[in-house]
Amino acid sequence: MQFMHAVRTEVELALGRVLAVGALEDMKGNLEQLVEQRTGELAKANDEIQRQLRQLTMLDRVKSDFLMGVSFELRNPLNLILSPLQLLLSRPAELAEGQRDTLETVHQNALVLLKHITNLLQLQQRDNFDVFLNYRAIPAHDI
């Protein structure tokens, strides 16, 4: 009787172990499935980030080219306006009082505009040289 009880206990323990191993294997399978699913989601998210990075880089280049072009296109005619103004203002005796005041106002406003254009160019040049994207893959466990 005692032997049967011991056998029964051992069988119950073995059955419990088998059930526990089966449950662990099920959990392992579910975990592997979840890891595979999440890895796929992360790969898709990474692809989207890379696509957006390429798009932003292209848009930044377009913005830079536009600002540089506009700045130069404004600066050249402005310099062509400033040169004769400075020449006229350097001969005050040839100008009437009202003409001189008007030309000085035009000259001052042109200088302010030139300063803004120069600042825009400098800002754009700084953007072009100071900002570098450091995009690289890193292992997920480092995050």
XYZ file of C-alpha atoms in Angstrom:
143
model
C 0.000 0.000 0.000
C 2.800 2.340 0.909
C 4.568 1.427 -2.298
C 1.465 2.267 -4.335
C 1.159 5.559 -2.535
C 4.816 6.359 -3.295
C 4.340 5.371 -6.951
C 1.193 7.449 -7.150
C 3.038 10.452 -5.653
C 5.922 10.041 -8.109
C 3.494 9.749 -11.024
C 1.682 12.887 -9.875
C 5.005 14.745 -9.569
C 6.117 13.555 -13.005
C 2.780 14.522 -14.483
C 3.099 17.955 -12.841
C 6.593 18.326 -14.326
C 5.333 17.320 -17.772
C 2.510 19.840 -17.515
C 4.946 22.538 -16.299
C 7.347 21.786 -19.161
C 4.458 21.953 -21.616
C 3.319 25.271 -20.179
C 6.883 26.601 -20.393
C 7.165 25.458 -24.002
C 3.856 27.194 -24.792
C 5.096 30.352 -23.092
C 8.379 30.124 -24.983
C 6.497 29.774 -28.277
C 4.289 32.753 -27.438
C 7.315 34.796 -26.396
C 9.182 33.937 -29.595
C 6.108 34.926 -31.593
C 5.861 38.226 -29.724
C 9.573 38.922 -30.248
C 9.233 38.185 -33.961
C 6.162 40.427 -34.212
C 7.839 43.276 -32.298
C 11.026 42.915 -34.347
C 8.937 43.295 -37.492
C 7.214 46.370 -36.067
C 10.574 47.898 -35.125
C 11.966 47.161 -38.587
C 8.957 48.903 -40.164
C 9.350 51.860 -37.800
C 13.057 52.048 -38.611
C 12.305 51.991 -42.344
C 9.818 54.830 -41.850
C 12.364 56.847 -39.861
C 14.950 56.327 -42.599
C 12.416 57.408 -45.246
C 11.563 60.532 -43.243
C 15.260 61.276 -42.743
C 15.865 61.101 -46.500
C 12.856 63.333 -47.108
C 13.942 65.876 -44.472
C 17.479 65.908 -45.836
C 16.148 66.562 -49.337
C 13.786 69.290 -48.080
C 16.598 70.911 -46.110
C 18.764 70.945 -49.237
C 15.910 72.514 -51.247
C 15.401 75.132 -48.502
C 19.123 75.904 -48.419
C 19.355 76.216 -52.194
C 16.287 78.453 -52.262
C 17.529 80.758 -49.498
C 20.993 81.009 -51.021
C 19.534 81.761 -54.459
C 17.076 84.352 -53.168
C 19.739 85.994 -51.036
C 22.168 86.312 -53.919
C 19.440 87.442 -56.299
C 18.475 90.214 -53.881
C 22.000 91.164 -52.917
C 23.315 91.769 -56.441
C 20.633 94.289 -57.514
C 20.824 95.941 -54.125
C 24.560 96.475 -54.569
C 23.825 97.949 -58.007
C 21.472 100.421 -56.285
C 23.882 101.238 -53.464
C 26.870 102.073 -55.686
C 25.250 104.984 -57.561
C 23.613 106.183 -54.333
C 26.983 106.356 -52.632
C 28.439 108.161 -55.639
C 25.614 110.735 -55.597
C 25.894 111.203 -51.838
C 29.652 111.729 -52.129
C 28.924 114.936 -54.153
C 26.671 116.927 -51.814
C 27.226 120.184 -53.679
C 25.483 118.831 -56.780
C 22.294 117.925 -54.872
C 19.445 120.087 -53.678
C 18.561 119.858 -49.954
C 15.443 117.721 -50.534
C 17.250 115.403 -52.939
C 20.051 114.758 -50.472
C 17.586 113.906 -47.661
C 15.653 111.556 -49.928
C 18.812 109.841 -51.183
C 20.117 109.448 -47.622
C 16.827 107.815 -46.595
C 17.007 105.454 -49.587
C 20.660 104.733 -48.803
C 19.963 103.958 -45.120
C 17.047 101.666 -46.013
C 19.119 99.888 -48.647
C 21.882 99.316 -46.070
C 19.362 97.860 -43.619
C 18.057 95.538 -46.331
C 21.614 94.540 -47.270
C 22.320 93.768 -43.603
C 19.246 91.497 -43.431
C 20.238 89.698 -46.611
C 23.804 89.259 -45.349
C 22.484 87.896 -42.040
C 20.278 85.461 -43.934
C 23.246 84.263 -45.972
C 25.410 83.869 -42.878
C 22.681 82.001 -41.052
C 22.221 79.670 -44.009
C 25.965 79.069 -44.321
C 26.136 78.285 -40.605
C 23.256 75.830 -41.005
C 25.070 74.162 -43.879
C 28.301 73.656 -41.946
C 27.409 73.344 -38.256
C 24.652 70.734 -38.266
C 25.520 67.157 -39.044
C 23.053 64.335 -38.531
C 24.543 61.369 -36.766
C 22.220 58.589 -37.810
C 23.428 55.097 -37.035
C 22.021 51.768 -35.990
C 22.267 50.891 -32.323
C 21.466 47.589 -30.650
C 18.043 47.512 -29.002
C 19.526 46.533 -25.644
C 21.482 49.839 -25.615
C 18.266 51.879 -25.665
